[in-house]
Amino acid sequence: MNILIKAATIYHPESEFHLQQQHIFIENGTIRYIGPEARQADQTIEADGLCVSLGWVDMFAFAGEPGLEHKEDLESLAAAAAAGGFTEVVCLPNAQPVVQTKGAVSFIKSKSTPLPVTLHPTAAITADAEGKELTEMIDLHRAGAVAFTDGLNPLQGADVLLKALQYVQMFDGLLLNKPEHTRLTNYGQMHEGEASTRLGMKGMPAIAEEVMVTRDLQLLSYTGGRLHFSAISTAAAIESIRQAKAAGMQVTCDVASYQAYFTDETILPFDTNFKVVPPFRSQADADAIKEGLLDGTIDVLTSLHMPHDPEAKNLEFDLAEFGIINLETAFAVANTSLGDVLSTEALVEKLAINPRRILRLPQANLAVGEQANLTLFIPNQTWTPEEGQTKSKSKNSPFYGHALKGTVLGIIHKGQVVLR
């Protein structure tokens, strides 16, 4: 099958056509031509303001399969990812059972094969993601785990993190950790601040993240290795990572694309679709996130996609589960809330370039002779998400009815074309 992407602005810093409007001709999944000539094709893709980049990579998404397929299975996760412009997704290990065996890693890889989206399995750092005994990370790495994390369960034991950092250096592996001191956030419902006091809700203090970032960086300095912080949300944590990078440490981090969209003062009180972890924090933290993205301290934007069935969300606020779906809205939410400080080029870097570098994935290239791994999007087009239009099995989103700037037209990957 031949495809012509007509008059699209190319976003790929390594290409001679970077920031130029060109035609792209794809034959049987391979890019055969980039240039000013429009060729005949079986399918032509064109739209006003159309842009194309390397396929985006999400570094933090939950799929319930196996065990929790009623929230999200691998097929519905891939469909939501494709609708959001992601051609590759890193899956958390927090299924039932936890992904901690070679068979579990192979299962995700094999299920991914026919899908238009590549699903990259992570494996648990500790048995059952309980933070105690280390898993067989060398075997899991050889089986295809792209990184190691206890996912939704932040590592609490300093001794465990220290041993894990030493262990993965044998194969230059990467550890991901969501920094949260759970003793300080226990029973918390939202960011600790004036808003939580007014609402009479137990807060989750910023220091619960900050002390763990400081601890983890001290351990990283002691052991060496590579460490990535998932879901950073506070100003002080960002500053600590900034200083660690300046000191030459091998540390990277990401932030949820929605983290600066709302603050604790702007969320709808007691609406469980605004209940996330880390919580929506203060305006000062949101401003620090923008600064960290602008100066490169924050490397990656993620979806932090956490699907839940209605029974997990249609409860009193204190009983409802944390998390929202965001794969389909990740780009638009970031483009809307961060567009005043980040250019389209910078957003693409956080979505497509840096995740591959950090995970050391095979480098895709937007060039003649390469397999097409592309995201098609229109940065200036406005749209409004509606509950009945989602590809995800779950519907827990706070963005329904919000006019968002930035539309994903679709993806081309593995010889498959998925248009939204």
Tab-separated table of C-alpha atoms in Angstrom:
chain	number	residue	atom	x	y	z
A	1	MET	CA	0.000	0.000	0.000
A	2	ASN	CA	1.275	3.474	-0.897
A	3	ILE	CA	0.609	6.513	1.287
A	4	LEU	CA	1.249	10.175	0.593
A	5	ILE	CA	1.457	12.603	3.505
A	6	LYS	CA	0.866	15.858	1.710
A	7	ALA	CA	2.466	19.196	2.594
A	8	ALA	CA	3.301	18.411	6.204
A	9	THR	CA	5.731	20.380	8.373
A	10	ILE	CA	8.444	17.996	9.536
A	11	TYR	CA	9.650	18.071	13.139
A	12	HIS	CA	12.851	16.060	13.343
A	13	PRO	CA	16.080	17.859	14.332
A	14	GLU	CA	18.309	15.292	12.619
A	15	SER	CA	16.567	15.683	9.261
A	16	GLU	CA	17.626	18.081	6.541
A	17	PHE	CA	13.913	18.837	6.203
A	18	HIS	CA	13.451	19.882	9.838
A	19	LEU	CA	10.761	22.593	10.139
A	20	GLN	CA	10.153	22.422	6.370
A	21	GLN	CA	6.856	21.650	4.650
A	22	GLN	CA	7.343	18.614	2.417
A	23	HIS	CA	5.516	15.637	0.924
A	24	ILE	CA	6.320	12.200	2.366
A	25	PHE	CA	5.730	9.093	0.247
A	26	ILE	CA	5.530	5.749	2.056
A	27	GLU	CA	5.519	2.375	0.288
A	28	ASN	CA	4.681	-0.789	2.234
A	29	GLY	CA	5.659	0.851	5.526
A	30	THR	CA	8.967	2.289	4.280
A	31	ILE	CA	9.647	5.965	3.600
A	32	ARG	CA	10.616	6.176	-0.085
A	33	TYR	CA	10.574	9.900	-0.738
A	34	ILE	CA	10.636	13.233	1.102
A	35	GLY	CA	10.489	16.354	-1.003
A	36	PRO	CA	8.415	18.909	-2.912
A	37	GLU	CA	6.856	16.530	-5.446
A	38	ALA	CA	3.389	15.093	-4.822
A	39	ARG	CA	3.252	11.473	-5.972
A	40	GLN	CA	0.293	9.267	-6.766
A	41	ALA	CA	-0.668	7.037	-3.859
A	42	ASP	CA	-3.396	4.649	-2.746
A	43	GLN	CA	-4.115	6.908	0.215
A	44	THR	CA	-3.438	10.625	0.623
A	45	ILE	CA	-3.350	12.285	4.036
A	46	GLU	CA	-3.663	16.046	4.051
A	47	ALA	CA	-4.976	18.744	6.359
A	48	ASP	CA	-4.433	22.423	7.032
A	49	GLY	CA	-1.585	22.881	9.503
A	50	LEU	CA	-0.542	19.223	9.299
A	51	CYS	CA	2.711	18.327	11.061
A	52	VAL	CA	4.662	15.077	11.282
A	53	SER	CA	7.297	13.831	13.706
A	54	LEU	CA	8.805	10.585	14.859
A	55	GLY	CA	6.217	8.505	16.678
A	56	TRP	CA	5.722	9.590	20.264
A	57	VAL	CA	6.739	7.353	23.172
A	58	ASP	CA	4.857	7.275	26.475
A	59	MET	CA	6.913	6.270	29.510
A	60	PHE	CA	4.174	5.725	32.102
A	61	ALA	CA	0.911	3.941	31.296
A	62	PHE	CA	-1.104	1.297	33.100
A	63	ALA	CA	-2.698	-1.660	31.368
A	64	GLY	CA	-4.643	-4.084	33.521
A	65	GLU	CA	-3.874	-7.186	31.496
A	66	PRO	CA	-3.493	-9.744	32.921
A	67	GLY	CA	-5.925	-9.707	35.816
A	68	LEU	CA	-7.477	-6.253	35.548
A	69	GLU	CA	-8.690	-6.264	31.964
A	70	HIS	CA	-11.964	-4.589	32.986
A	71	LYS	CA	-9.966	-1.368	33.481
A	72	GLU	CA	-7.811	-1.647	30.344
A	73	ASP	CA	-6.465	-4.503	28.265
A	74	LEU	CA	-3.478	-4.326	25.942
A	75	GLU	CA	-5.628	-3.913	22.821
A	76	SER	CA	-7.636	-1.015	24.252
A	77	LEU	CA	-4.436	0.555	25.605
A	78	ALA	CA	-2.936	0.414	22.107
A	79	ALA	CA	-6.103	1.912	20.598
A	80	ALA	CA	-6.059	4.793	23.092
A	81	ALA	CA	-2.341	5.317	22.489
A	82	ALA	CA	-2.781	5.443	18.717
A	83	ALA	CA	-5.619	7.958	19.095
A	84	GLY	CA	-3.283	10.079	21.216
A	85	GLY	CA	-0.396	9.921	18.759
A	86	PHE	CA	1.774	7.385	20.570
A	87	THR	CA	3.410	4.649	18.530
A	88	GLU	CA	5.214	3.153	21.535
A	89	VAL	CA	4.117	2.822	25.160
A	90	VAL	CA	6.004	1.696	28.256
A	91	CYS	CA	3.699	-0.486	30.364
A	92	LEU	CA	3.874	-0.537	34.150
A	93	PRO	CA	4.344	-3.925	35.840
A	94	ASN	CA	1.384	-3.539	38.242
A	95	ALA	CA	-0.893	-6.154	36.705
A	96	GLN	CA	-2.214	-9.201	38.546
A	97	PRO	CA	0.116	-11.030	38.730
A	98	VAL	CA	2.906	-8.471	38.694
A	99	VAL	CA	5.211	-8.541	35.664
A	100	GLN	CA	8.259	-10.175	37.234
A	101	THR	CA	8.928	-13.292	35.148
A	102	LYS	CA	10.374	-13.890	31.708
A	103	GLY	CA	7.017	-15.360	30.678
A	104	ALA	CA	5.145	-12.216	31.695
A	105	VAL	CA	7.573	-10.010	29.754
A	106	SER	CA	7.283	-12.258	26.699
A	107	PHE	CA	3.483	-12.213	26.950
A	108	ILE	CA	3.346	-8.412	26.590
A	109	LYS	CA	5.863	-8.430	23.747
A	110	SER	CA	3.977	-11.121	21.832
A	111	LYS	CA	0.584	-9.458	22.369
A	112	SER	CA	2.102	-6.246	21.022
A	113	THR	CA	3.330	-7.791	17.768
A	114	PRO	CA	0.166	-7.406	15.631
A	115	LEU	CA	-0.870	-4.088	17.177
A	116	PRO	CA	-0.107	-0.739	15.519
A	117	VAL	CA	1.501	0.393	18.778
A	118	THR	CA	4.619	-1.207	20.253
A	119	LEU	CA	4.151	-2.025	23.940
A	120	HIS	CA	7.388	-2.062	25.929
A	121	PRO	CA	7.202	-4.090	29.151
A	122	THR	CA	8.873	-2.944	32.338
A	123	ALA	CA	9.514	-5.470	35.065
A	124	ALA	CA	9.208	-5.071	38.813
A	125	ILE	CA	12.281	-4.195	40.854
A	126	THR	CA	11.023	-6.228	43.804
A	127	ALA	CA	8.939	-9.379	44.124
A	128	ASP	CA	5.238	-8.532	43.756
A	129	ALA	CA	6.278	-4.846	43.763
A	130	GLU	CA	6.250	-4.992	47.554
A	131	GLY	CA	9.598	-3.259	48.052
A	132	LYS	CA	11.406	-6.157	49.726
A	133	GLU	CA	13.259	-8.827	47.741
A	134	LEU	CA	14.827	-8.004	44.357
A	135	THR	CA	13.591	-9.785	41.245
A	136	GLU	CA	15.868	-11.595	38.776
A	137	MET	CA	16.554	-8.409	36.833
A	138	ILE	CA	19.319	-9.808	34.628
A	139	ASP	CA	17.014	-12.539	33.289
A	140	LEU	CA	14.185	-10.042	32.879
A	141	HIS	CA	16.467	-7.659	30.994
A	142	ARG	CA	17.475	-10.450	28.632
A	143	ALA	CA	13.810	-11.322	28.132
A	144	GLY	CA	13.098	-7.787	26.918
A	145	ALA	CA	12.187	-5.583	29.898
A	146	VAL	CA	13.183	-2.031	28.888
A	147	ALA	CA	13.479	-0.771	32.481
A	148	PHE	CA	12.736	-1.728	36.073
A	149	THR	CA	10.195	-0.139	38.372
A	150	ASP	CA	7.699	-1.014	41.045
A	151	GLY	CA	5.445	1.334	39.103
A	152	LEU	CA	2.577	2.591	41.198
A	153	ASN	CA	4.382	1.506	44.381
A	154	PRO	CA	7.175	3.950	45.300
A	155	LEU	CA	10.289	2.272	46.695
A	156	GLN	CA	10.401	3.045	50.412
A	157	GLY	CA	13.484	1.119	51.543
A	158	ALA	CA	16.805	2.890	50.996
A	159	ASP	CA	18.601	-0.462	51.214
A	160	VAL	CA	16.457	-1.892	48.413
A	161	LEU	CA	17.067	1.044	46.093
A	162	LEU	CA	20.801	0.942	46.827
A	163	LYS	CA	21.021	-2.762	45.962
A	164	ALA	CA	18.908	-2.296	42.854
A	165	LEU	CA	21.120	0.557	41.593
A	166	GLN	CA	24.156	-1.657	42.058
A	167	TYR	CA	22.488	-4.673	40.469
A	168	VAL	CA	21.386	-3.004	37.220
A	169	GLN	CA	24.873	-1.635	36.557
A	170	MET	CA	25.888	-5.145	35.504
A	171	PHE	CA	23.910	-4.585	32.297
A	172	ASP	CA	23.656	-0.773	32.337
A	173	GLY	CA	19.977	-0.973	33.164
A	174	LEU	CA	17.603	1.820	34.078
A	175	LEU	CA	15.584	2.167	37.276
A	176	LEU	CA	12.347	4.166	37.352
A	177	ASN	CA	10.971	5.322	40.681
A	178	LYS	CA	7.965	7.450	41.592
A	179	PRO	CA	9.224	9.497	44.554
A	180	GLU	CA	6.731	9.524	47.398
A	181	HIS	CA	7.208	8.956	51.121
A	182	THR	CA	4.026	6.994	51.706
A	183	ARG	CA	4.112	7.474	55.476
A	184	LEU	CA	3.757	11.209	54.851
A	185	THR	CA	0.958	10.849	52.298
A	186	ASN	CA	-0.998	8.109	54.061
A	187	TYR	CA	-4.750	8.856	53.870
A	188	GLY	CA	-4.035	12.029	51.916
A	189	GLN	CA	-6.555	13.066	49.255
A	190	MET	CA	-5.139	16.179	47.585
A	191	HIS	CA	-2.225	18.618	47.798
A	192	GLU	CA	-1.623	19.924	51.307
A	193	GLY	CA	-2.306	23.652	51.233
A	194	GLU	CA	-4.939	26.283	51.791
A	195	ALA	CA	-7.435	24.520	49.535
A	196	SER	CA	-7.201	21.232	51.446
A	197	THR	CA	-7.632	23.116	54.728
A	198	ARG	CA	-10.734	24.918	53.462
A	199	LEU	CA	-12.229	21.639	52.230
A	200	GLY	CA	-11.346	19.773	55.415
A	201	MET	CA	-9.390	17.122	53.517
A	202	LYS	CA	-6.132	15.510	54.596
A	203	GLY	CA	-3.352	16.814	52.413
A	204	MET	CA	-0.424	15.164	50.654
A	205	PRO	CA	2.510	17.462	51.457
A	206	ALA	CA	5.064	18.441	48.849
A	207	ILE	CA	7.825	17.381	51.223
A	208	ALA	CA	6.741	13.745	50.796
A	209	GLU	CA	8.108	13.926	47.259
A	210	GLU	CA	11.041	16.176	48.020
A	211	VAL	CA	12.604	14.053	50.770
A	212	MET	CA	12.510	10.959	48.550
A	213	VAL	CA	14.107	12.760	45.618
A	214	THR	CA	16.880	13.965	47.932
A	215	ARG	CA	17.373	10.475	49.362
A	216	ASP	CA	17.410	8.777	45.970
A	217	LEU	CA	19.910	11.279	44.593
A	218	GLN	CA	22.212	10.691	47.554
A	219	LEU	CA	22.054	6.948	46.932
A	220	LEU	CA	22.657	7.456	43.214
A	221	SER	CA	25.724	9.571	44.005
A	222	TYR	CA	26.993	6.778	46.241
A	223	THR	CA	26.353	3.829	43.934
A	224	GLY	CA	26.421	5.231	40.414
A	225	GLY	CA	24.042	3.886	37.796
A	226	ARG	CA	21.072	5.390	35.976
A	227	LEU	CA	17.926	6.614	37.697
A	228	HIS	CA	14.743	8.132	36.277
A	229	PHE	CA	12.144	9.857	38.438
A	230	SER	CA	8.552	9.299	37.305
A	231	ALA	CA	5.773	11.845	37.861
A	232	ILE	CA	7.659	14.751	39.406
A	233	SER	CA	5.342	17.480	40.696
A	234	THR	CA	7.028	19.891	43.143
A	235	ALA	CA	9.303	22.896	42.790
A	236	ALA	CA	11.866	21.691	45.344
A	237	ALA	CA	12.135	18.245	43.703
A	238	ILE	CA	12.753	19.876	40.330
A	239	GLU	CA	15.478	22.079	41.813
A	240	SER	CA	17.198	19.056	43.395
A	241	ILE	CA	17.217	17.243	40.049
A	242	ARG	CA	18.511	20.378	38.340
A	243	GLN	CA	21.469	20.492	40.722
A	244	ALA	CA	22.134	16.763	40.331
A	245	LYS	CA	22.259	17.111	36.558
A	246	ALA	CA	24.657	20.041	36.869
A	247	ALA	CA	26.876	17.807	38.992
A	248	GLY	CA	26.997	15.241	36.182
A	249	MET	CA	24.789	12.551	37.694
A	250	GLN	CA	22.949	10.140	35.389
A	251	VAL	CA	19.471	11.238	36.414
A	252	THR	CA	16.414	12.049	34.295
A	253	CYS	CA	12.775	12.709	35.091
A	254	ASP	CA	9.311	13.121	33.651
A	255	VAL	CA	6.137	14.972	34.516
A	256	ALA	CA	2.530	14.146	33.684
A	257	SER	CA	1.372	16.246	30.745
A	258	TYR	CA	-1.609	17.367	32.825
A	259	GLN	CA	0.297	18.351	35.974
A	260	ALA	CA	0.300	22.091	35.211
A	261	TYR	CA	-3.187	22.180	33.668
A	262	PHE	CA	-4.954	22.362	37.022
A	263	THR	CA	-3.804	23.434	40.487
A	264	ASP	CA	-5.242	22.554	43.877
A	265	GLU	CA	-7.166	25.839	43.705
A	266	THR	CA	-8.759	25.196	40.294
A	267	ILE	CA	-9.901	21.553	40.542
A	268	LEU	CA	-13.583	20.866	41.137
A	269	PRO	CA	-13.865	19.958	44.834
A	270	PHE	CA	-14.858	16.365	45.591
A	271	ASP	CA	-14.982	15.397	41.895
A	272	THR	CA	-13.090	12.093	41.811
A	273	ASN	CA	-11.970	12.700	38.221
A	274	PHE	CA	-9.558	15.243	39.710
A	275	LYS	CA	-8.138	12.774	42.227
A	276	VAL	CA	-4.632	11.958	41.022
A	277	VAL	CA	-1.286	11.055	42.531
A	278	PRO	CA	0.859	13.038	42.707
A	279	PRO	CA	-1.955	15.522	43.271
A	280	PHE	CA	-2.502	18.766	41.430
A	281	ARG	CA	-0.274	21.076	43.393
A	282	SER	CA	0.117	24.832	43.904
A	283	GLN	CA	0.523	27.515	41.267
A	284	ALA	CA	4.156	27.899	42.353
A	285	ASP	CA	4.756	24.217	41.604
A	286	ALA	CA	3.025	24.553	38.220
A	287	ASP	CA	5.289	27.495	37.396
A	288	ALA	CA	8.345	25.465	38.444
A	289	ILE	CA	7.242	22.639	36.137
A	290	LYS	CA	7.122	25.055	33.223
A	291	GLU	CA	10.578	26.376	34.078
A	292	GLY	CA	11.944	22.834	34.428
A	293	LEU	CA	10.566	21.843	31.047
A	294	LEU	CA	11.944	24.977	29.437
A	295	ASP	CA	15.495	24.612	30.775
A	296	GLY	CA	15.660	20.854	30.203
A	297	THR	CA	15.613	19.732	33.828
A	298	ILE	CA	12.433	17.790	33.048
A	299	ASP	CA	13.202	15.499	30.129
A	300	VAL	CA	9.890	13.871	29.257
A	301	LEU	CA	6.140	14.451	29.216
A	302	THR	CA	4.092	11.347	30.004
A	303	SER	CA	0.406	10.499	29.952
A	304	LEU	CA	0.374	9.009	33.470
A	305	HIS	CA	-2.550	7.033	32.045
A	306	MET	CA	-4.407	5.322	34.900
A	307	PRO	CA	-7.749	3.845	33.787
A	308	HIS	CA	-10.417	2.913	36.333
A	309	ASP	CA	-13.836	1.325	35.979
A	310	PRO	CA	-16.855	3.307	37.260
A	311	GLU	CA	-16.998	1.285	40.481
A	312	ALA	CA	-13.540	2.595	41.424
A	313	LYS	CA	-14.420	6.253	40.817
A	314	ASN	CA	-18.152	6.627	41.558
A	315	LEU	CA	-17.518	6.737	45.288
A	316	GLU	CA	-16.984	9.259	48.052
A	317	PHE	CA	-13.801	11.207	47.325
A	318	ASP	CA	-11.787	9.606	50.117
A	319	LEU	CA	-12.697	6.093	48.929
A	320	ALA	CA	-12.167	6.586	45.185
A	321	GLU	CA	-9.027	5.384	43.417
A	322	PHE	CA	-6.329	7.787	42.265
A	323	GLY	CA	-5.707	8.411	38.573
A	324	ILE	CA	-7.155	9.553	35.260
A	325	ILE	CA	-6.979	8.416	31.641
A	326	ASN	CA	-4.785	10.654	29.491
A	327	LEU	CA	-3.240	8.784	26.556
A	328	GLU	CA	-5.740	10.306	24.119
A	329	THR	CA	-5.433	13.835	25.537
A	330	ALA	CA	-1.775	13.964	26.640
A	331	PHE	CA	-0.509	16.095	23.761
A	332	ALA	CA	-3.483	18.436	23.651
A	333	VAL	CA	-3.454	19.001	27.411
A	334	ALA	CA	0.283	19.771	27.361
A	335	ASN	CA	-0.027	21.965	24.276
A	336	THR	CA	-2.878	23.886	25.901
A	337	SER	CA	-1.326	24.388	29.335
A	338	LEU	CA	2.353	24.618	28.372
A	339	GLY	CA	2.175	26.205	24.914
A	340	ASP	CA	3.006	29.609	26.359
A	341	VAL	CA	6.505	28.392	27.292
A	342	LEU	CA	7.158	25.350	25.074
A	343	SER	CA	7.242	25.466	21.284
A	344	THR	CA	5.891	22.604	19.194
A	345	GLU	CA	9.498	21.606	18.553
A	346	ALA	CA	10.169	21.407	22.305
A	347	LEU	CA	6.991	19.396	22.926
A	348	VAL	CA	8.033	16.890	20.264
A	349	GLU	CA	11.430	16.586	21.940
A	350	LYS	CA	9.751	15.693	25.255
A	351	LEU	CA	7.397	13.208	23.589
A	352	ALA	CA	9.494	11.549	20.876
A	353	ILE	CA	13.223	12.212	21.191
A	354	ASN	CA	14.068	12.118	24.909
A	355	PRO	CA	12.080	8.980	25.840
A	356	ARG	CA	13.978	6.956	23.241
A	357	ARG	CA	17.296	8.339	24.456
A	358	ILE	CA	16.574	7.571	28.103
A	359	LEU	CA	15.206	4.075	27.457
A	360	ARG	CA	17.887	3.406	24.826
A	361	LEU	CA	15.299	2.149	22.398
A	362	PRO	CA	16.275	1.459	18.794
A	363	GLN	CA	16.534	4.888	17.228
A	364	ALA	CA	13.823	5.616	14.716
A	365	ASN	CA	14.591	8.079	11.943
A	366	LEU	CA	12.437	10.198	9.694
A	367	ALA	CA	14.432	9.607	6.520
A	368	VAL	CA	14.251	7.883	3.143
A	369	GLY	CA	14.782	4.139	3.460
A	370	GLU	CA	13.608	3.998	7.086
A	371	GLN	CA	10.517	2.233	8.383
A	372	ALA	CA	7.768	4.770	8.995
A	373	ASN	CA	7.263	5.374	12.714
A	374	LEU	CA	5.341	8.624	12.570
A	375	THR	CA	2.851	10.778	14.428
A	376	LEU	CA	0.579	13.133	12.464
A	377	PHE	CA	-0.799	16.118	14.356
A	378	ILE	CA	-2.187	19.644	13.999
A	379	PRO	CA	-0.898	21.861	16.840
A	380	ASN	CA	-3.262	24.808	16.330
A	381	GLN	CA	-6.535	22.940	15.876
A	382	THR	CA	-8.982	23.032	18.789
A	383	TRP	CA	-11.182	20.124	19.828
A	384	THR	CA	-13.267	19.082	22.821
A	385	PRO	CA	-13.035	15.564	24.300
A	386	GLU	CA	-16.355	13.811	24.840
A	387	GLU	CA	-16.902	10.768	27.027
A	388	GLY	CA	-18.493	8.634	24.319
A	389	GLN	CA	-15.560	9.097	21.938
A	390	THR	CA	-12.756	7.543	23.985
A	391	LYS	CA	-10.900	4.435	22.844
A	392	SER	CA	-9.957	3.511	26.403
A	393	LYS	CA	-12.189	1.060	28.243
A	394	SER	CA	-12.347	3.519	31.139
A	395	LYS	CA	-13.855	7.000	31.140
A	396	ASN	CA	-12.234	8.663	34.177
A	397	SER	CA	-11.112	11.963	32.665
A	398	PRO	CA	-11.455	15.549	33.942
A	399	PHE	CA	-11.092	16.962	30.428
A	400	TYR	CA	-14.541	16.206	29.009
A	401	GLY	CA	-16.047	19.468	27.838
A	402	HIS	CA	-12.714	21.331	27.913
A	403	ALA	CA	-11.645	22.965	24.653
A	404	LEU	CA	-8.098	21.727	24.043
A	405	LYS	CA	-5.612	23.069	21.539
A	406	GLY	CA	-3.804	20.421	19.500
A	407	THR	CA	-5.271	17.553	17.487
A	408	VAL	CA	-3.701	14.192	16.729
A	409	LEU	CA	-4.618	13.060	13.234
A	410	GLY	CA	-3.131	9.588	13.621
A	411	ILE	CA	-0.051	7.386	13.448
A	412	ILE	CA	1.803	5.285	10.893
A	413	HIS	CA	3.747	2.401	12.407
A	414	LYS	CA	4.515	-1.246	11.598
A	415	GLY	CA	3.082	-0.675	8.136
A	416	GLN	CA	-0.294	0.195	9.652
A	417	VAL	CA	-2.161	3.493	9.369
A	418	VAL	CA	-4.452	4.530	12.213
A	419	LEU	CA	-6.330	7.792	11.645
A	420	ARG	CA	-8.415	9.389	14.340
